[in-house]
C-alpha cells in the first residue's frame, strides 16, 4: 500500500509539474508581451490557453538535426541529463502538510530524504553536465563558448548558494526540508529571519537557472543561442522544458526555504476542518510559486545582462563574502540567544 | 623589444581608468533599490494600453495617401480610360497590358482588354501619375492573396471600381497636384 501511494504521488506530482511548466512558458510569453505593450499569443484556444500543446506538437514534428562530427551519444544524452535533473529535484520538496484521504494518512512529499538540502545541491550541480556536454558534443564554436561560460558560472554561484543555506540549517538544526518548513509556522518565515541569506540565495538561483541577468550560457546577441545552438526538434524542446522546470523548481525551493513553504499564516483561525486546511496549504504553496515565477519573469525584462567579468566579480568578491558574513552573524545570534 | 615594451606601458598609461563613482550613497551601491525601481517601471507597463491590432478582426483603414492595388475608375457604368497606353508604357515592372479599340462614346477609344499582373506590380503609383484621364488610381485595398498564379492577373472585372468609392484618393490627388 505504501508503494502504491508513493507511485500515485509521483504520477500526480509529475503531471501537475509538467502541466505547470507548460503554462509557465505561456505565462512568460504573455507577461513579457504585456511588459512590452504587446498582447502575446492569444489565438490557440481561449486567450492562447492551448498554445503550449501547439508548441509541443510543433517541436515533435520537427526534424532532429545532428551536426556532422558531433558526438552522437553525448549529443543525445545532454538534454536527457538536463531534464532529468530538473524533474527529480522536485521529489523532495514538501508541497503540503499531512492529509488524510480514504483513511490513509498521507504525507504530501514524495521522498522524505534526511539529507534533503544536500540532495538538491548535488542534483543541481549535476545539471551543469547537461549544459557542458551539450556544448562540447556539438562540435561547434558558439555552443562551446556557452558551455565554458556555464560551467564557470554555475560552479562559482553554487558556492554562494550553498553557503547562504547554511544560515537556515544552523537555525533549524536539520537538513530535512519538512523540518525547515515546520520551523516557519505563522510569520516566522526565513525571509524575515535571514534577509541577507535570502538575497544571496535568490541571486545565486538566478545564476543557477541561467535566467537573465545571468543568462550568459545562452546570451543571444553574442552566442546565437548558446549551448543549444545545434539542437532542434524535441531535443531542443527538452532543453527548453528543462529551463522552465528549473525556474519552477528554483521558485519552489525559494518558497520552501525562505517563504514559509506550504505554511499559510492565520489558516488555523479560519475554523476549517483539517482536510480543508491541508488543501488551502497546498494551494498557498502553489500561489507562492507562481508569484515567484512571475518575479523571475519581471526581473528578466528589467535588468540587462551582466558582462562576464562583472558576473565573476559579483559571484566571488561580493556574494560569497556576504554569504559567509551571514553565516557568522547567524552563528553569533544563535550563540547569544 | 624594449621599444615594444615602452609602447605597451605608454598605451596602458593612456587608457582611461575604470570610473568608480564615488558620489554614490552607500544605499545606492547596494543596487537593490535600483532594481526595485526598475521593476516598478516594468510592472506599470503591464497596465498601459497595448499597441497590437488584432488584425483579421480589426481592419485598418488606410489614409488617402496609401498606395494599395491600382484600380480603374468607373464613371456612369463605363471606365474613364481611353486606352492611350501611357500607364503600360511607364510601368517599371511591365505589369499592365492594354488593348485599345473604338467606341461610339465621345471618348472614341476604350480598352477591350485591360489587365494588371498583381504578381508583378510593385505599387509604385507611376501609372496613376502618368494617366491623363485620372482613370487609374491607387486604392486602399492591401489584401491580395491568390492560390494560383493565373489568379494574380486582374482583368477589367476586378479592376473597375465605381468613382464614388475612390473619392478619398481622387480628392487627395487633386490637392497634391
Ligand atoms: S494611362 Fe490612363 S487612359 Fe491611358 S491607358 Fe492607362 S489608364 Fe487608360
Ligand atoms: S503601380 Fe507601378 S508597378 Fe503597379 S501597375 Fe502601376 S506603374 Fe505598374
Short mmCIF file of C-alpha atoms and ligand atoms in Angstrom, two decimals:
data_model
loop_
_atom_site.label_atom_id
_atom_site.label_comp_id
_atom_site.label_asym_id
_atom_site.label_seq_id
_atom_site.Cartn_x
_atom_site.Cartn_y
_atom_site.Cartn_z
CA UNK A 1 0.00 0.00 0.00
CA UNK A 2 2.84 2.35 0.88
CA UNK A 3 4.31 1.70 -2.54
CA UNK A 4 1.03 2.37 -4.32
CA UNK A 5 0.60 5.66 -2.51
CA UNK A 6 4.12 6.69 -3.44
CA UNK A 7 3.54 5.79 -7.07
CA UNK A 8 0.31 7.79 -7.10
CA UNK A 9 2.11 10.72 -5.53
CA UNK A 10 4.88 10.54 -8.13
CA UNK A 11 2.43 10.42 -11.02
CA UNK A 12 0.34 13.25 -9.60
CA UNK A 13 3.30 15.49 -8.89
CA UNK A 14 4.91 14.78 -12.27
CA UNK A 15 1.66 15.51 -14.06
CA UNK A 16 0.96 18.70 -12.15
CA UNK A 17 4.53 19.82 -12.55
CA UNK A 18 4.69 19.20 -16.32
CA UNK A 19 1.40 20.99 -16.75
CA UNK A 20 2.59 23.89 -14.63
CA UNK A 21 5.85 24.14 -16.55
CA UNK A 22 3.98 24.22 -19.85
CA UNK A 23 1.87 27.05 -18.53
CA UNK A 24 4.88 28.81 -17.07
CA UNK A 25 6.07 29.08 -20.67
CA UNK A 26 2.74 30.63 -21.63
CA UNK A 27 2.85 32.92 -18.61
CA UNK A 28 6.30 34.07 -19.58
CA UNK A 29 5.20 34.80 -23.14
CA UNK A 30 2.05 36.65 -22.13
CA UNK A 31 3.67 38.58 -19.32
CA UNK A 32 6.68 39.62 -21.38
CA UNK A 33 4.28 40.69 -24.11
CA UNK A 34 2.33 42.77 -21.62
CA UNK A 35 5.52 44.37 -20.32
CA UNK A 36 6.44 45.31 -23.89
CA UNK A 37 2.93 46.69 -24.55
CA UNK A 38 2.02 43.78 -26.80
CA UNK A 39 -0.71 41.16 -26.42
CA UNK A 40 1.22 37.94 -26.91
CA UNK A 41 -0.03 34.56 -28.13
CA UNK A 42 -3.83 34.59 -27.81
CA UNK A 43 -5.04 32.63 -30.84
CA UNK A 44 -4.81 28.93 -29.92
CA UNK A 45 -7.70 28.28 -27.61
CA UNK A 46 -9.26 30.87 -25.34
CA UNK A 47 -6.64 33.57 -24.75
CA UNK A 48 -3.94 31.22 -26.04
CA UNK A 49 -4.53 28.59 -23.38
CA UNK A 50 -3.79 25.75 -25.79
CA UNK A 51 -0.57 27.36 -27.01
CA UNK A 52 1.75 25.01 -25.01
CA UNK A 53 0.13 22.00 -26.67
CA UNK A 54 0.56 23.54 -30.11
CA UNK A 55 4.20 24.28 -29.29
CA UNK A 56 4.90 20.73 -28.21
CA UNK A 57 3.21 19.26 -31.29
CA UNK A 58 5.30 21.57 -33.47
CA UNK A 59 8.52 20.57 -31.72
CA UNK A 60 7.79 16.85 -32.01
CA UNK A 61 7.04 17.15 -35.73
CA UNK A 62 10.34 18.88 -36.44
CA UNK A 63 13.36 17.15 -37.89
CA UNK A 64 16.13 16.27 -35.49
CA UNK A 65 19.36 17.63 -36.93
CA UNK A 66 22.72 16.50 -35.57
CA UNK A 67 25.78 18.36 -36.85
CA UNK A 68 28.40 16.31 -38.69
CA UNK A 69 31.23 15.10 -36.49
CA UNK A 70 29.15 15.73 -33.41
CA UNK A 71 29.44 13.12 -30.71
CA UNK A 72 26.09 11.49 -31.29
CA UNK A 73 25.84 9.71 -27.94
CA UNK A 74 26.66 12.76 -25.81
CA UNK A 75 24.57 14.97 -28.07
CA UNK A 76 21.56 12.80 -27.26
CA UNK A 77 22.44 12.39 -23.62
CA UNK A 78 22.82 16.08 -22.74
CA UNK A 79 19.16 17.14 -22.93
CA UNK A 80 18.18 13.99 -21.02
CA UNK A 81 20.53 14.93 -18.18
CA UNK A 82 19.15 18.46 -18.13
CA UNK A 83 15.52 17.44 -17.98
CA UNK A 84 16.16 14.52 -15.64
CA UNK A 85 17.88 16.73 -13.10
CA UNK A 86 15.20 19.37 -13.37
CA UNK A 87 12.44 16.81 -12.77
CA UNK A 88 13.99 14.81 -9.95
CA UNK A 89 14.68 17.82 -7.77
CA UNK A 90 11.00 18.27 -7.09
CA UNK A 91 10.83 14.82 -5.45
CA UNK A 92 11.85 16.01 -2.01
CA UNK A 93 10.07 19.34 -1.90
CA UNK A 94 7.17 19.17 0.58
CA UNK A 95 4.15 20.70 -1.12
CA UNK A 96 1.78 20.37 1.81
CA UNK A 97 1.29 19.07 5.30
CA UNK A 98 -0.22 15.66 6.00
CA UNK A 99 -3.62 14.92 4.53
CA UNK A 100 -5.98 12.07 5.40
CA UNK A 101 -7.67 10.55 2.37
CA UNK A 102 -9.77 7.35 2.44
CA UNK A 103 -8.45 6.53 5.90
CA UNK A 104 -4.81 6.86 4.98
CA UNK A 105 -2.55 9.47 6.48
CA UNK A 106 -0.58 10.75 3.52
CA UNK A 107 2.46 12.96 3.73
CA UNK A 108 2.46 15.47 0.91
CA UNK A 109 6.05 14.96 -0.15
CA UNK A 110 7.29 12.24 -2.45
CA UNK A 111 10.50 11.30 -0.68
CA UNK A 112 11.42 12.40 2.81
CA UNK A 113 15.19 12.27 2.39
CA UNK A 114 17.01 13.09 5.58
CA UNK A 115 19.86 14.84 3.77
CA UNK A 116 17.27 17.00 1.95
CA UNK A 117 19.19 20.12 1.04
CA UNK A 118 22.38 18.24 0.19
CA UNK A 119 20.39 16.14 -2.27
CA UNK A 120 19.15 19.26 -4.00
CA UNK A 121 22.59 20.86 -4.12
CA UNK A 122 24.08 17.65 -5.51
CA UNK A 123 21.44 17.38 -8.22
CA UNK A 124 21.65 20.99 -9.31
CA UNK A 125 25.41 20.55 -9.68
CA UNK A 126 24.70 17.60 -11.96
CA UNK A 127 22.69 19.96 -14.14
CA UNK A 128 25.94 21.58 -15.25
CA UNK A 129 26.81 18.35 -17.05
CA UNK A 130 23.79 18.72 -19.30
CA UNK A 131 24.92 22.14 -20.47
CA UNK A 132 28.61 21.30 -20.65
CA UNK A 133 28.13 18.07 -22.58
CA UNK A 134 25.70 19.70 -24.99
CA UNK A 135 28.21 22.43 -25.80
CA UNK A 136 31.13 20.08 -26.04
CA UNK A 137 29.46 17.40 -28.13
CA UNK A 138 28.01 19.80 -30.68
CA UNK A 139 31.34 20.32 -32.45
CA UNK A 140 30.57 23.99 -32.97
CA UNK A 141 32.06 27.17 -31.59
CA UNK A 142 29.11 29.01 -30.07
CA UNK A 143 27.86 26.07 -28.00
CA UNK A 144 31.41 25.51 -26.80
CA UNK A 145 31.73 29.10 -25.61
CA UNK A 146 28.34 28.83 -23.97
CA UNK A 147 29.22 25.65 -22.15
CA UNK A 148 32.54 27.02 -20.90
CA UNK A 149 30.73 30.01 -19.52
CA UNK A 150 28.03 27.90 -17.95
CA UNK A 151 30.46 25.64 -16.15
CA UNK A 152 32.39 28.58 -14.72
CA UNK A 153 29.22 30.43 -13.77
CA UNK A 154 27.46 27.50 -12.17
CA UNK A 155 30.45 26.45 -10.13
CA UNK A 156 31.02 29.96 -8.79
CA UNK A 157 27.43 30.50 -7.84
CA UNK A 158 26.93 27.05 -6.38
CA UNK A 159 29.31 28.11 -3.65
CA UNK A 160 27.41 31.17 -2.53
CA UNK A 161 24.18 29.22 -2.86
CA UNK A 162 25.44 26.51 -0.52
CA UNK A 163 26.86 28.97 1.96
CA UNK A 164 23.69 31.04 2.10
CA UNK A 165 21.68 27.95 3.02
CA UNK A 166 23.97 27.22 5.97
CA UNK A 167 22.29 30.02 7.93
CA UNK A 168 18.96 28.23 7.70
CA UNK A 169 20.45 24.85 8.54
CA UNK A 170 22.04 26.33 11.65
CA UNK A 171 18.70 27.67 12.79
CA UNK A 172 16.75 24.51 12.02
CA UNK A 173 19.47 22.08 13.08
CA UNK A 174 18.25 19.74 10.36
CA UNK A 175 18.76 19.17 6.66
CA UNK A 176 15.22 17.89 6.20
CA UNK A 177 13.04 20.18 4.17
CA UNK A 178 9.84 19.42 6.06
CA UNK A 179 11.57 20.36 9.33
CA UNK A 180 12.59 23.64 7.75
CA UNK A 181 9.02 24.32 6.68
CA UNK A 182 7.65 23.41 10.11
CA UNK A 183 10.05 25.91 11.65
CA UNK A 184 8.48 28.69 9.63
CA UNK A 185 4.97 28.38 11.08
CA UNK A 186 2.96 31.58 11.28
CA UNK A 187 5.04 34.57 10.35
CA UNK A 188 8.44 33.09 11.24
CA UNK A 189 9.37 32.97 7.59
CA UNK A 190 13.06 32.74 6.90
CA UNK A 191 12.91 35.77 4.62
CA UNK A 192 12.37 37.85 7.78
CA UNK A 193 14.88 35.94 9.92
CA UNK A 194 17.52 35.62 7.17
CA UNK A 195 17.16 38.61 4.82
CA UNK A 196 20.80 38.59 3.70
CA UNK A 197 20.75 34.86 3.09
CA UNK A 198 17.55 35.29 1.11
CA UNK A 199 19.08 37.85 -1.21
CA UNK A 200 22.25 35.86 -1.84
CA UNK A 201 20.25 32.68 -2.39
CA UNK A 202 17.89 34.48 -4.76
CA UNK A 203 20.73 35.88 -6.86
CA UNK A 204 22.51 32.53 -6.86
CA UNK A 205 19.38 30.73 -8.02
CA UNK A 206 19.01 33.21 -10.87
CA UNK A 207 22.55 32.29 -11.90
CA UNK A 208 21.88 28.57 -11.43
CA UNK A 209 18.80 28.62 -13.65
CA UNK A 210 20.61 30.65 -16.34
CA UNK A 211 17.96 33.32 -16.30
CA UNK A 212 18.54 36.91 -17.15
CA UNK A 213 20.52 38.86 -15.86
CA UNK A 214 22.81 35.82 -15.70
CA UNK A 215 21.94 34.06 -18.94
CA UNK A 216 25.49 34.14 -20.25
CA UNK A 217 25.49 30.49 -21.43
CA UNK A 218 22.82 31.40 -23.97
CA UNK A 219 23.42 35.11 -24.44
CA UNK A 220 21.50 35.60 -27.69
CA UNK A 221 23.31 38.67 -29.05
CA UNK A 222 26.74 37.12 -28.57
CA UNK A 223 26.37 33.37 -28.89
CA UNK A 224 23.41 32.84 -31.24
CA UNK A 225 21.60 30.56 -28.78
CA UNK A 226 24.50 29.44 -26.60
CA UNK A 227 24.78 25.82 -25.62
CA UNK A 228 21.68 24.68 -27.52
CA UNK A 229 22.51 26.34 -30.84
CA UNK A 230 22.92 22.99 -32.58
CA UNK A 231 19.78 21.40 -31.18
CA UNK A 232 16.48 21.12 -32.97
CA UNK A 233 13.20 19.33 -32.66
CA UNK A 234 12.23 17.71 -29.41
CA UNK A 235 15.83 17.68 -28.13
CA UNK A 236 15.72 21.45 -28.18
CA UNK A 237 12.28 21.17 -26.63
CA UNK A 238 13.75 19.20 -23.75
CA UNK A 239 16.28 21.94 -23.07
CA UNK A 240 13.52 24.49 -23.23
CA UNK A 241 11.41 22.45 -20.85
CA UNK A 242 14.40 21.96 -18.56
CA UNK A 243 14.98 25.70 -18.40
CA UNK A 244 11.42 26.34 -17.29
CA UNK A 245 11.31 23.36 -14.95
CA UNK A 246 14.49 24.67 -13.37
CA UNK A 247 12.80 28.01 -12.91
CA UNK A 248 9.77 26.31 -11.41
CA UNK A 249 11.87 24.15 -9.09
CA UNK A 250 14.00 27.12 -8.07
CA UNK A 251 10.84 29.03 -7.21
CA UNK A 252 9.59 26.04 -5.22
CA UNK A 253 12.90 25.83 -3.41
CA UNK A 254 12.97 29.53 -2.58
CA UNK A 255 9.41 29.22 -1.34
CA UNK A 256 10.27 26.21 0.80
CA UNK A 257 13.42 27.64 2.27
CA UNK A 258 12.55 31.30 2.70
CA UNK A 259 8.87 31.99 2.09
CA UNK A 260 7.41 29.53 4.55
CA UNK A 261 6.78 26.62 2.18
CA UNK A 262 3.20 25.47 2.49
CA UNK A 263 2.63 27.49 5.66
CA UNK A 264 -0.28 29.88 5.28
CA UNK A 265 -0.45 32.38 8.13
CA UNK A 266 -3.67 32.50 10.19
CA UNK A 267 -5.11 29.47 8.41
CA UNK A 268 -5.98 27.87 11.75
CA UNK A 269 -8.08 30.83 12.82
CA UNK A 270 -10.44 30.30 9.88
CA UNK A 271 -12.10 27.35 11.62
CA UNK A 272 -11.75 24.87 8.75
CA UNK A 273 -11.51 21.11 9.14
CA UNK A 274 -8.05 19.52 8.96
CA UNK A 275 -8.66 18.27 5.45
CA UNK A 276 -9.50 21.70 4.10
CA UNK A 277 -6.60 23.28 5.93
CA UNK A 278 -4.28 20.91 4.06
CA UNK A 279 -5.91 21.82 0.76
CA UNK A 280 -5.56 25.54 1.48
CA UNK A 281 -1.91 25.00 2.37
CA UNK A 282 -1.16 23.17 -0.89
CA UNK A 283 -2.94 25.93 -2.75
CA UNK A 284 -0.98 28.57 -0.86
CA UNK A 285 2.24 26.82 -1.78
CA UNK A 286 1.36 26.96 -5.48
CA UNK A 287 0.33 30.60 -5.29
CA UNK A 288 3.68 31.43 -3.76
CA UNK A 289 5.49 29.51 -6.51
CA UNK A 290 3.55 31.30 -9.23
CA UNK A 291 4.33 34.69 -7.68
CA UNK A 292 7.99 33.72 -7.53
CA UNK A 293 7.94 32.65 -11.20
CA UNK A 294 6.32 35.95 -12.13
CA UNK A 295 9.11 37.66 -10.22
CA UNK A 296 11.67 35.74 -12.29
CA UNK A 297 9.96 36.90 -15.48
CA UNK A 298 9.69 40.54 -14.44
CA UNK A 299 13.35 40.59 -13.47
CA UNK A 300 14.16 39.24 -16.91
CA UNK A 301 12.66 42.31 -18.56
CA UNK A 302 14.06 44.75 -16.00
CA UNK A 303 17.76 44.10 -15.63
CA UNK A 304 20.17 43.91 -18.57
CA UNK A 305 22.66 41.07 -18.86
CA UNK A 306 25.88 41.25 -16.84
CA UNK A 307 29.24 41.22 -18.56
CA UNK A 308 31.25 38.07 -17.93
CA UNK A 309 33.84 39.74 -15.67
CA UNK A 310 31.09 41.53 -13.75
CA UNK A 311 29.41 38.20 -13.20
CA UNK A 312 32.57 36.66 -11.78
CA UNK A 313 33.30 39.75 -9.67
CA UNK A 314 29.81 39.70 -8.24
CA UNK A 315 30.00 36.00 -7.52
CA UNK A 316 33.38 35.79 -5.87
CA UNK A 317 34.02 39.24 -4.43
CA UNK A 318 30.54 40.20 -3.33
CA UNK A 319 28.14 37.29 -2.97
CA UNK A 320 30.48 34.82 -1.29
CA UNK A 321 31.78 37.22 1.41
CA UNK A 322 28.24 38.37 2.15
CA UNK A 323 27.02 34.79 2.40
CA UNK A 324 29.88 33.92 4.77
CA UNK A 325 29.16 37.06 6.80
CA UNK A 326 25.57 35.88 7.05
CA UNK A 327 26.73 32.55 8.46
CA UNK A 328 28.87 34.36 11.04
CA UNK A 329 26.07 36.70 12.09
CA UNK A 330 23.62 33.84 12.38
CA UNK A 331 26.08 31.89 14.49
CA UNK A 332 26.63 34.87 16.75
CA UNK A 333 22.91 35.45 17.22
CA UNK A 334 22.26 31.79 17.96
CA UNK A 335 25.12 31.83 20.49
CA UNK A 336 23.82 34.91 22.26
CA UNK A 337 20.14 34.00 22.40
CA UNK B 1 61.85 44.63 -27.92
CA UNK B 2 62.37 47.33 -25.29
CA UNK B 3 60.69 49.75 -27.60
CA UNK B 4 57.69 47.49 -27.79
CA UNK B 5 57.50 47.28 -24.07
CA UNK B 6 57.67 51.02 -23.53
CA UNK B 7 54.94 51.47 -26.10
CA UNK B 8 52.91 48.95 -24.25
CA UNK B 9 53.23 50.74 -20.92
CA UNK B 10 52.55 54.01 -22.64
CA UNK B 11 49.38 52.60 -24.05
CA UNK B 12 48.33 51.31 -20.68
CA UNK B 13 49.01 54.65 -19.05
CA UNK B 14 46.96 56.42 -21.67
CA UNK B 15 44.00 54.16 -21.04
CA UNK B 16 41.28 55.83 -19.11
CA UNK B 17 40.86 54.19 -15.73
CA UNK B 18 37.59 52.46 -14.96
CA UNK B 19 35.38 55.05 -13.31
CA UNK B 20 34.36 54.15 -9.83
CA UNK B 21 31.67 56.59 -8.96
CA UNK B 22 32.43 57.88 -5.50
CA UNK B 23 29.44 60.16 -5.22
CA UNK B 24 27.01 57.27 -4.76
CA UNK B 25 25.29 56.92 -1.46
CA UNK B 26 26.06 53.63 0.24
CA UNK B 27 22.41 52.75 -0.09
CA UNK B 28 22.62 53.21 -3.86
CA UNK B 29 25.71 50.99 -4.04
CA UNK B 30 23.56 48.08 -2.91
CA UNK B 31 21.81 48.13 -6.28
CA UNK B 32 18.67 46.71 -4.72
CA UNK B 33 16.61 49.94 -4.58
CA UNK B 34 17.51 50.49 -8.24
CA UNK B 35 16.24 47.03 -9.14
CA UNK B 36 13.01 47.68 -7.28
CA UNK B 37 12.61 50.99 -9.10
CA UNK B 38 13.21 49.26 -12.42
CA UNK B 39 10.66 46.58 -11.59
CA UNK B 40 8.13 49.28 -10.79
CA UNK B 41 8.60 50.69 -14.30
CA UNK B 42 8.27 47.25 -15.93
CA UNK B 43 5.17 46.47 -13.89
CA UNK B 44 3.42 49.72 -14.76
CA UNK B 45 3.96 48.89 -18.45
CA UNK B 46 1.72 45.84 -17.98
CA UNK B 47 -1.28 48.09 -17.46
CA UNK B 48 -0.54 50.53 -20.28
CA UNK B 49 -2.62 50.33 -23.49
CA UNK B 50 -1.37 47.79 -26.00
CA UNK B 51 -0.19 48.70 -29.48
CA UNK B 52 -1.20 45.44 -31.13
CA UNK B 53 -4.00 45.49 -33.71
CA UNK B 54 -5.95 42.22 -33.71
CA UNK B 55 -5.66 42.13 -37.46
CA UNK B 56 -8.24 39.94 -39.19
CA UNK B 57 -10.96 41.14 -36.84
CA UNK B 58 -9.78 44.71 -36.52
CA UNK B 59 -9.22 46.09 -40.01
CA UNK B 60 -7.00 49.05 -40.72
CA UNK B 61 -8.45 51.96 -42.67
CA UNK B 62 -5.53 53.47 -44.56
CA UNK B 63 -5.19 57.23 -45.09
CA UNK B 64 -5.87 58.62 -48.62
CA UNK B 65 -2.14 58.79 -49.31
CA UNK B 66 -1.93 54.99 -49.07
CA UNK B 67 -0.91 53.18 -52.26
CA UNK B 68 -2.92 49.98 -52.38
CA UNK B 69 -3.64 48.00 -55.53
CA UNK B 70 -4.17 50.10 -58.67
CA UNK B 71 -7.79 50.13 -59.92
CA UNK B 72 -9.66 51.61 -62.88
CA UNK B 73 -12.17 54.37 -62.22
CA UNK B 74 -15.69 53.58 -63.44
CA UNK B 75 -17.98 56.54 -64.14
CA UNK B 76 -21.59 56.21 -65.32
CA UNK B 77 -21.05 52.50 -65.88
CA UNK B 78 -18.03 52.87 -68.18
CA UNK B 79 -14.35 53.16 -67.48
CA UNK B 80 -12.73 56.57 -67.87
CA UNK B 81 -9.72 55.02 -69.55
CA UNK B 82 -9.11 56.00 -73.20
CA UNK B 83 -6.57 53.26 -73.77
CA UNK B 84 -3.73 55.64 -74.50
CA UNK B 85 -1.26 53.07 -73.22
CA UNK B 86 0.81 55.54 -71.20
CA UNK B 87 0.43 53.58 -67.99
CA UNK B 88 1.55 50.37 -69.62
CA UNK B 89 4.49 52.27 -71.10
CA UNK B 90 5.60 53.82 -67.80
CA UNK B 91 5.08 50.79 -65.61
CA UNK B 92 8.58 49.81 -64.39
CA UNK B 93 7.65 46.20 -63.87
CA UNK B 94 5.72 45.79 -67.12
CA UNK B 95 2.64 44.72 -65.24
CA UNK B 96 -0.04 46.44 -67.37
CA UNK B 97 -1.42 45.10 -70.60
CA UNK B 98 -3.83 47.40 -72.55
CA UNK B 99 -5.54 46.68 -75.87
CA UNK B 100 -7.42 49.58 -77.46
CA UNK B 101 -10.49 49.62 -79.60
CA UNK B 102 -13.03 52.16 -80.92
CA UNK B 103 -16.29 53.10 -79.30
CA UNK B 104 -19.39 55.20 -80.12
CA UNK B 105 -18.95 57.26 -76.96
CA UNK B 106 -17.47 60.75 -77.08
CA UNK B 107 -14.11 59.50 -75.83
CA UNK B 108 -13.86 57.41 -79.05
CA UNK B 109 -11.38 54.89 -77.67
CA UNK B 110 -11.72 52.34 -74.94
CA UNK B 111 -9.69 49.35 -73.71
CA UNK B 112 -11.10 46.00 -74.81
CA UNK B 113 -8.60 44.30 -72.60
CA UNK B 114 -7.03 45.85 -69.50
CA UNK B 115 -5.00 43.53 -67.33
CA UNK B 116 -2.70 44.21 -64.40
CA UNK B 117 -0.50 41.39 -63.26
CA UNK B 118 -0.62 41.82 -59.50
CA UNK B 119 2.32 39.45 -59.09
CA UNK B 120 4.50 41.95 -60.96
CA UNK B 121 3.08 45.23 -59.68
CA UNK B 122 5.31 46.97 -57.16
CA UNK B 123 2.73 49.60 -56.09
CA UNK B 124 4.90 52.48 -57.27
CA UNK B 125 1.94 54.56 -58.43
CA UNK B 126 3.57 55.66 -61.71
CA UNK B 127 0.55 54.58 -63.69
CA UNK B 128 -1.68 56.82 -61.64
CA UNK B 129 0.73 59.73 -62.01
CA UNK B 130 1.01 59.44 -65.77
CA UNK B 131 -2.65 58.86 -66.66
CA UNK B 132 -4.12 61.90 -68.49
CA UNK B 133 -7.72 60.96 -67.66
CA UNK B 134 -7.43 60.19 -63.93
CA UNK B 135 -8.61 56.79 -65.00
CA UNK B 136 -6.27 54.63 -62.95
CA UNK B 137 -5.75 55.31 -59.24
CA UNK B 138 -4.27 53.53 -56.25
CA UNK B 139 -6.97 52.16 -53.96
CA UNK B 140 -6.93 51.35 -50.25
CA UNK B 141 -7.03 47.60 -50.76
CA UNK B 142 -3.98 45.80 -49.46
CA UNK B 143 -5.27 42.26 -49.00
CA UNK B 144 -4.10 40.48 -52.12
CA UNK B 145 -3.90 36.74 -51.87
CA UNK B 146 -4.40 34.10 -54.50
CA UNK B 147 -3.83 30.39 -54.57
CA UNK B 148 -2.88 30.19 -58.24
CA UNK B 149 -0.51 32.23 -60.39
CA UNK B 150 -3.17 32.79 -63.03
CA UNK B 151 -5.42 34.34 -60.36
CA UNK B 152 -2.83 37.08 -59.95
CA UNK B 153 -3.72 38.64 -63.31
CA UNK B 154 -6.60 41.02 -62.66
CA UNK B 155 -8.84 41.76 -65.64
CA UNK B 156 -11.40 44.54 -66.06
CA UNK B 157 -13.93 42.65 -63.96
CA UNK B 158 -11.77 43.05 -60.87
CA UNK B 159 -10.20 46.39 -61.74
CA UNK B 160 -13.31 48.50 -62.33
CA UNK B 161 -14.39 50.34 -59.19
CA UNK B 162 -17.16 52.99 -59.16
CA UNK B 163 -15.89 56.54 -58.75
CA UNK B 164 -17.87 57.07 -55.51
CA UNK B 165 -15.70 54.53 -53.70
CA UNK B 166 -12.50 56.26 -54.76
CA UNK B 167 -13.44 59.80 -53.68
CA UNK B 168 -10.78 59.96 -50.94
CA UNK B 169 -7.94 59.18 -53.29
CA UNK B 170 -9.17 61.43 -56.12
CA UNK B 171 -9.52 64.37 -53.74
CA UNK B 172 -6.07 63.69 -52.35
CA UNK B 173 -4.61 63.60 -55.87
CA UNK B 174 -6.19 66.93 -56.84
CA UNK B 175 -4.94 68.54 -53.65
CA UNK B 176 -1.40 67.28 -54.05
CA UNK B 177 -1.04 68.13 -57.75
S1 LIG C 1 -2.85 55.99 -68.89
FE1 LIG C 1 -4.94 56.12 -68.16
S2 LIG C 1 -6.11 56.47 -70.04
FE2 LIG C 1 -4.13 55.77 -70.66
S3 LIG C 1 -4.38 53.57 -70.90
FE3 LIG C 1 -3.63 53.90 -68.81
S4 LIG C 1 -5.49 54.06 -67.65
FE4 LIG C 1 -6.11 54.27 -69.71
S1 LIG C 2 1.66 50.78 -59.57
FE1 LIG C 2 3.59 50.82 -60.69
S2 LIG C 2 4.04 48.65 -60.97
FE2 LIG C 2 1.91 48.73 -60.40
S3 LIG C 2 0.82 48.79 -62.32
FE3 LIG C 2 1.12 50.92 -61.71
S4 LIG C 2 3.01 51.54 -62.73
FE4 LIG C 2 2.93 49.31 -62.80
#
